[in-house]
Every structure is written in structure tokens, then in C-alpha cells.
CSV table of C-alpha atoms in Angstrom, one decimal:
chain,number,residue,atom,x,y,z
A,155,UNK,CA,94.8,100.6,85.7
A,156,UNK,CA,95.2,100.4,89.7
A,157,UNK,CA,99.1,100.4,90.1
A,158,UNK,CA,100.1,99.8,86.9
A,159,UNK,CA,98.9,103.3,85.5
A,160,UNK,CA,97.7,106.5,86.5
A,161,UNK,CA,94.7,106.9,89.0
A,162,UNK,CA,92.6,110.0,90.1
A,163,UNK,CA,91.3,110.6,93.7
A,164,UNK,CA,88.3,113.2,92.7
A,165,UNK,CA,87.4,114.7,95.9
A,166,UNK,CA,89.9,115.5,99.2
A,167,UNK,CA,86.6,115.3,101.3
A,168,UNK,CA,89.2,114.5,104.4
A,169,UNK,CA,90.5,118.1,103.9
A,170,UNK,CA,87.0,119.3,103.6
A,171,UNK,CA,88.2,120.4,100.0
A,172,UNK,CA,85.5,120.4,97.2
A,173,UNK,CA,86.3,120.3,93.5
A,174,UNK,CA,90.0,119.9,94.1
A,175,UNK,CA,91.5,116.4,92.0
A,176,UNK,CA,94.8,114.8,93.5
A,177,UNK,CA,96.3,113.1,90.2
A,178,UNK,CA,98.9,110.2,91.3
A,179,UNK,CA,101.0,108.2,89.0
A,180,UNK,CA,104.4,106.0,89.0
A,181,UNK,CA,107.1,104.2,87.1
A,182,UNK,CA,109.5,101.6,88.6
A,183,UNK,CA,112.3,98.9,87.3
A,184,UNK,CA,113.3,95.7,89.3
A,185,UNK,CA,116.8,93.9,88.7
A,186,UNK,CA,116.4,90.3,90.0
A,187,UNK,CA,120.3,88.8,90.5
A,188,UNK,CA,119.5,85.3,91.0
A,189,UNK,CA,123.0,84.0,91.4
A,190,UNK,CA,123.0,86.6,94.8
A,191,UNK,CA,119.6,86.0,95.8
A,192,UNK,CA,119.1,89.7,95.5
A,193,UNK,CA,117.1,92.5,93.8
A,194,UNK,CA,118.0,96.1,93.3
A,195,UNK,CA,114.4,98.3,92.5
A,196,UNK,CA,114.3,102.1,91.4
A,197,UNK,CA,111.3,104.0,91.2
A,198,UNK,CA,109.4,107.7,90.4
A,199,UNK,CA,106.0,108.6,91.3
A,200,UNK,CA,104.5,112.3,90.5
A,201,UNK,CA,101.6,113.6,92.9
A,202,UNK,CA,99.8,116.3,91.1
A,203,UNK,CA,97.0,118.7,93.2
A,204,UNK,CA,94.2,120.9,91.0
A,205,UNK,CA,92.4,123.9,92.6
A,206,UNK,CA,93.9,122.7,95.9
A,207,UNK,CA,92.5,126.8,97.3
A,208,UNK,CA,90.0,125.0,99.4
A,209,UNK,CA,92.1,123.8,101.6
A,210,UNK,CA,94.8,126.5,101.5
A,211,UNK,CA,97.1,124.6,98.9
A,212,UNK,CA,96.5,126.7,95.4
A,213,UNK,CA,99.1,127.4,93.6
A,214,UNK,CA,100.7,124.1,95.1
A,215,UNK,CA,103.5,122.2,93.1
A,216,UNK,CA,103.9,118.9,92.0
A,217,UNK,CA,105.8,116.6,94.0
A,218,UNK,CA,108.2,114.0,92.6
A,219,UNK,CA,109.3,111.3,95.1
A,220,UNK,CA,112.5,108.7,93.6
A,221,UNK,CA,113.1,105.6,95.5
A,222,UNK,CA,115.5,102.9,95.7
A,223,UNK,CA,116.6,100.2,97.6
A,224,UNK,CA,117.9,96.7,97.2
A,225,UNK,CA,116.6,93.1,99.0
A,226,UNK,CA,118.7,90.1,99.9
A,227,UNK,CA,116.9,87.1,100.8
A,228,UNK,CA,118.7,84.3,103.0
């Protein structure tokens, strides 16, 4: 599904975490305005950690990041 669905990352090897499953997924609109040459964007995306007590992260909520912004092209 890449980055038009949900993906899992299965092992935070980095971390030196074993068994631990970061869960990342995202949702996002795009208004083109064509007469301004512009576009206004608005997005969510929900990072989810399981069994994160390897690494000193159990018990760890999800994080929810919202973005916007606009682009004007000249």
C-alpha cells in the first residue's frame, strides 16, 4: 500500500528493540486553486508503538501529528 495505506516497520533493530512493531499510517486532502496558481493541503498521520519495553518505551502512547500548509507557484 506504500503511502497510500497503512505500513508496518516489524523490528526497531536501530533501538536494539526486539519484538516491538511501530504501526504508521496517514490521511491527507489537497485543494488545487488554479485561477491562483495555489494549493492549500491538510493532513493526519498516527504512529502507533507495540511492546516498545525493550527500549524503555512500554506503556508509550500514540502520537498524532496534523499538518498544513499552502504552495503558491510563480
Amino acid at each position: 500500500l506504500g503511502q497510500f495505506g497503512p505500513f508496518e516497520i516489524t523490528t526497531l533493530s536501530a533501538f536494539g528493540g526486539s519484538g516491538d512493531k511501530l504501526t504508521h499510517w496517514g490521511v491527507g486532502v489537497v485543494q488545487h486553486v488554479d485561477a491562483a496558481a495555489m494549493e492549500f493541503w491538510l493532513a493526519y498521520k498516527n504512529y502507533s508503538l507495540v511492546n516498545g519495553g525493550d527500549i524503555g518505551l512500554a506503556g508509550a502512547e500514540d502520537l498524532h501529528s496534523i499538518t498544513a500548509g499552502t504552495r503558491i507557484r510563480f
